[in-house]
Amino acid sequence: MTSVQIPVIPEQSLDRECTTLSRHVLQQLQSFSPEAQDLSAIMNRIALAGKLISRRLSQAGLMADVLGFTGETNVQGESVKKMDVYANDVFISVFKQSGLVCRLASEEMDKPYYIPENCPIGRYTLLYDPIDGSSNVDINLNVGSIFAIRQQSGEDLDGEATDLLQDGRGQLAAGYIVYGPSTMLVYTIGHGVHSFILDPSLGEFILAQENIQIPDHGPVYSTNEGNFWQWDEAIRDYTRYVHRHEGYTARYSGALVGDIHRILMQGGVFLYPGTVKKPEGKLRLLYETAPLAFLMEQAGGKASDGVKPILDVVPDKLHARSPLVIGSKEDVSLVESFIQDHQRRGNA
């Protein structure tokens, strides 16, 4: 009688494969307190939104009336894509009956969306960019969602959500979902940065990598050089510098989440500076730059508006914008040095 050889699965590998997102949040907080369970449940809802959007994107080319523009513009004055509307509605729908979140604030909405029945219980606010890089959807390139969780402070009786006009250091959690060859969720709750991959066969986000650390220096610089002549001279000088020195490679996809994910994993710097005409830049502070800055700092990187840390910038309105220089510490510092040098010469 021949014996059957049973394959031995390493315990560490199996444990990782069994670690779902909600379980991981509780492990990170080392607590089963009501607050920890709330945060775990909120992350689980964000994951559900990611699953729904991922499914829609995978079928977009086969379904009618999914791709293209709606013919409307959002509060930013930008043309609205149909996937923007769908993704925004998904986030609202998954939190409506959750009892967890009182308000949702999105770059697609002029004012926050309130869920009155949740407000006595859920004292949290979800801020999000439902689909970042939506111009990539129609040509089947990667896109992403960005999110942050904040605690509500005050009663917000006038519905203006002015308590959100604080710096980014008050964020409880932040992260992004990237929809590419696989769907990946990357998050932080202030205890490092961790990635999860959606396993379609299980319908779960499964732990892929814990405690991601960005290299102190990387070869990639990511920026839209089509704006070169609209930039301040300091940014143009930095760009000339990387053109003249070996070891740099340009990578830019037009989707912030995809470019940031590459920088996080490989090192380097992503730049979205302001222009001479619009020095505040294009990216929204509350929905894009502050969440990504929180995550990048947790991974050992750096995020700046070119002068000071993004997490120290206080918005003056819900849809305030900020320039962004983010990535490896040494590379961000190099960009800042060009800006500081020009400021010194300008003051001399």
Coordinates of C-alpha atoms in Angstrom, one line a residue, residues 94-265:
V94 CA -22.5 50.8 1.1
F95 CA -22.5 53.3 4.0
K96 CA -26.2 54.2 4.0
Q97 CA -27.3 51.4 6.2
S98 CA -24.1 50.8 8.1
G99 CA -24.7 53.0 11.1
L100 CA -21.0 53.9 11.0
V101 CA -20.5 57.0 9.1
C102 CA -22.5 60.3 9.5
R103 CA -21.1 62.1 6.5
L104 CA -19.4 61.3 3.2
A105 CA -17.4 64.0 1.5
S106 CA -16.3 63.5 -2.1
E107 CA -14.6 65.6 -4.8
E108 CA -17.6 64.8 -6.9
M109 CA -20.1 66.5 -4.5
D110 CA -20.3 70.2 -3.7
K111 CA -21.2 69.5 -0.1
P112 CA -21.0 66.4 2.1
Y113 CA -23.7 63.8 1.9
Y114 CA -25.4 63.3 5.3
I115 CA -26.9 60.1 6.6
P116 CA -29.1 61.5 9.4
E117 CA -30.1 58.1 10.8
N118 CA -26.4 57.3 11.3
C119 CA -25.4 60.6 12.9
P120 CA -26.4 59.8 16.5
I121 CA -24.3 56.6 16.4
G122 CA -21.5 57.1 13.7
R123 CA -19.3 60.0 14.5
Y124 CA -17.0 59.4 11.5
T125 CA -16.6 61.1 8.2
L126 CA -15.4 59.3 5.0
L127 CA -13.6 61.5 2.5
Y128 CA -12.9 60.0 -0.8
D129 CA -12.1 60.3 -4.5
P130 CA -14.3 57.6 -6.0
I131 CA -12.5 57.2 -9.3
D132 CA -9.1 58.8 -9.7
G133 CA -7.8 58.9 -13.3
S134 CA -11.2 58.3 -14.8
S135 CA -10.0 59.4 -18.2
N136 CA -8.1 56.0 -18.2
V137 CA -11.3 54.0 -17.9
D138 CA -12.3 54.3 -21.6
I139 CA -8.9 53.1 -22.8
N140 CA -8.6 50.2 -20.3
L141 CA -5.8 51.6 -18.2
N142 CA -5.5 51.4 -14.4
V143 CA -7.5 53.7 -12.2
G144 CA -8.0 54.0 -8.4
S145 CA -10.0 55.2 -5.4
I146 CA -8.6 57.2 -2.5
F147 CA -10.1 57.4 0.9
A148 CA -9.6 58.8 4.4
I149 CA -11.5 58.5 7.7
R150 CA -11.8 61.3 10.1
Q151 CA -13.6 61.7 13.5
Q152 CA -16.4 64.2 13.5
S153 CA -15.8 67.1 15.9
G154 CA -18.6 69.3 17.0
E155 CA -22.3 69.1 16.0
D156 CA -22.0 70.5 12.5
L157 CA -25.5 72.0 12.9
D158 CA -25.2 74.2 9.8
G159 CA -24.2 71.3 7.5
E160 CA -21.1 73.1 6.3
A161 CA -18.6 70.5 7.8
T162 CA -16.2 73.2 8.8
D163 CA -14.6 70.8 11.3
L164 CA -13.0 69.1 8.4
L165 CA -10.9 72.1 7.7
Q166 CA -8.0 70.8 9.7
D167 CA -4.6 69.5 8.9
G168 CA -4.1 65.9 7.8
R169 CA -2.6 64.7 11.1
G170 CA -6.1 64.2 12.5
Q171 CA -6.8 61.4 10.0
L172 CA -7.6 58.1 11.6
A173 CA -7.0 56.0 8.5
A174 CA -6.2 56.5 4.8
G175 CA -5.4 54.5 1.7
Y176 CA -6.3 53.7 -1.8
I177 CA -7.6 50.9 -4.0
V178 CA -5.9 50.4 -7.4
Y179 CA -7.9 48.6 -10.1
G180 CA -5.3 47.0 -12.4
P181 CA -4.4 43.4 -13.4
S182 CA -5.5 42.6 -9.8
T183 CA -7.4 44.8 -7.4
M184 CA -5.3 45.9 -4.5
L185 CA -6.2 47.8 -1.4
V186 CA -3.4 49.6 0.5
Y187 CA -4.1 51.2 3.9
T188 CA -2.8 52.7 7.1
I189 CA -4.3 53.4 10.5
G190 CA -1.1 54.9 11.8
H191 CA 0.6 51.5 12.4
G192 CA 2.5 51.1 9.1
V193 CA 1.3 50.5 5.6
H194 CA -0.2 47.2 4.5
S195 CA -1.5 45.8 1.1
F196 CA -4.3 43.4 0.3
I197 CA -5.2 41.7 -3.0
L198 CA -8.8 40.9 -3.9
D199 CA -9.1 37.1 -4.3
P200 CA -12.1 36.8 -6.7
S201 CA -12.6 33.1 -5.8
L202 CA -13.1 34.1 -2.1
G203 CA -14.5 37.5 -2.6
E204 CA -12.1 38.8 0.1
F205 CA -9.2 41.1 0.3
I206 CA -6.3 38.9 1.5
L207 CA -3.1 40.2 3.1
A208 CA -0.3 40.5 0.6
Q209 CA 2.4 42.5 2.4
E210 CA 2.8 44.0 5.8
N211 CA 4.8 47.0 6.9
I212 CA 5.7 48.3 3.5
Q213 CA 8.7 50.6 3.5
I214 CA 9.5 52.9 0.6
P215 CA 13.3 53.1 -0.3
D216 CA 15.0 56.3 0.8
H217 CA 15.9 56.9 -2.9
G218 CA 14.5 55.5 -6.1
P219 CA 15.0 55.8 -9.8
V220 CA 11.5 56.9 -10.9
Y221 CA 10.3 60.4 -11.3
S222 CA 6.6 60.7 -12.2
T223 CA 5.2 64.0 -13.5
N224 CA 3.3 65.4 -16.5
E225 CA 6.1 67.0 -18.5
G226 CA 3.5 68.4 -20.9
N227 CA 3.1 71.2 -18.3
F228 CA 6.8 72.0 -18.3
W229 CA 6.5 75.6 -19.6
Q230 CA 3.6 76.3 -17.2
W231 CA 5.7 75.4 -14.1
D232 CA 7.7 77.7 -11.9
E233 CA 11.4 77.9 -12.9
A234 CA 12.4 75.9 -9.8
I235 CA 10.5 72.8 -11.0
R236 CA 11.8 73.2 -14.5
D237 CA 15.3 73.3 -13.1
Y238 CA 14.7 70.1 -11.2
T239 CA 13.4 68.4 -14.4
R240 CA 16.5 69.5 -16.3
Y241 CA 18.6 68.1 -13.4
V242 CA 17.1 64.6 -13.8
H243 CA 17.4 64.8 -17.6
R244 CA 21.2 65.4 -17.2
H245 CA 21.9 62.8 -14.6
E246 CA 22.0 59.0 -15.0
G247 CA 19.9 56.7 -13.0
Y248 CA 16.5 58.4 -13.5
T249 CA 13.6 57.0 -15.4
A250 CA 10.3 58.8 -16.2
R251 CA 7.0 56.9 -15.5
Y252 CA 3.6 58.7 -15.7
S253 CA 0.3 57.1 -16.3
G254 CA -2.2 59.9 -15.8
A255 CA -3.7 58.0 -12.8
L256 CA -2.5 59.3 -9.5
V257 CA -3.1 56.1 -7.6
G258 CA -1.2 54.0 -10.1
D259 CA 1.7 56.3 -10.1
I260 CA 1.8 56.6 -6.3
H261 CA 1.7 52.8 -6.0
R262 CA 4.7 52.4 -8.2
I263 CA 6.6 55.0 -6.2
L264 CA 5.7 53.3 -2.9
M265 CA 6.9 49.9 -4.1

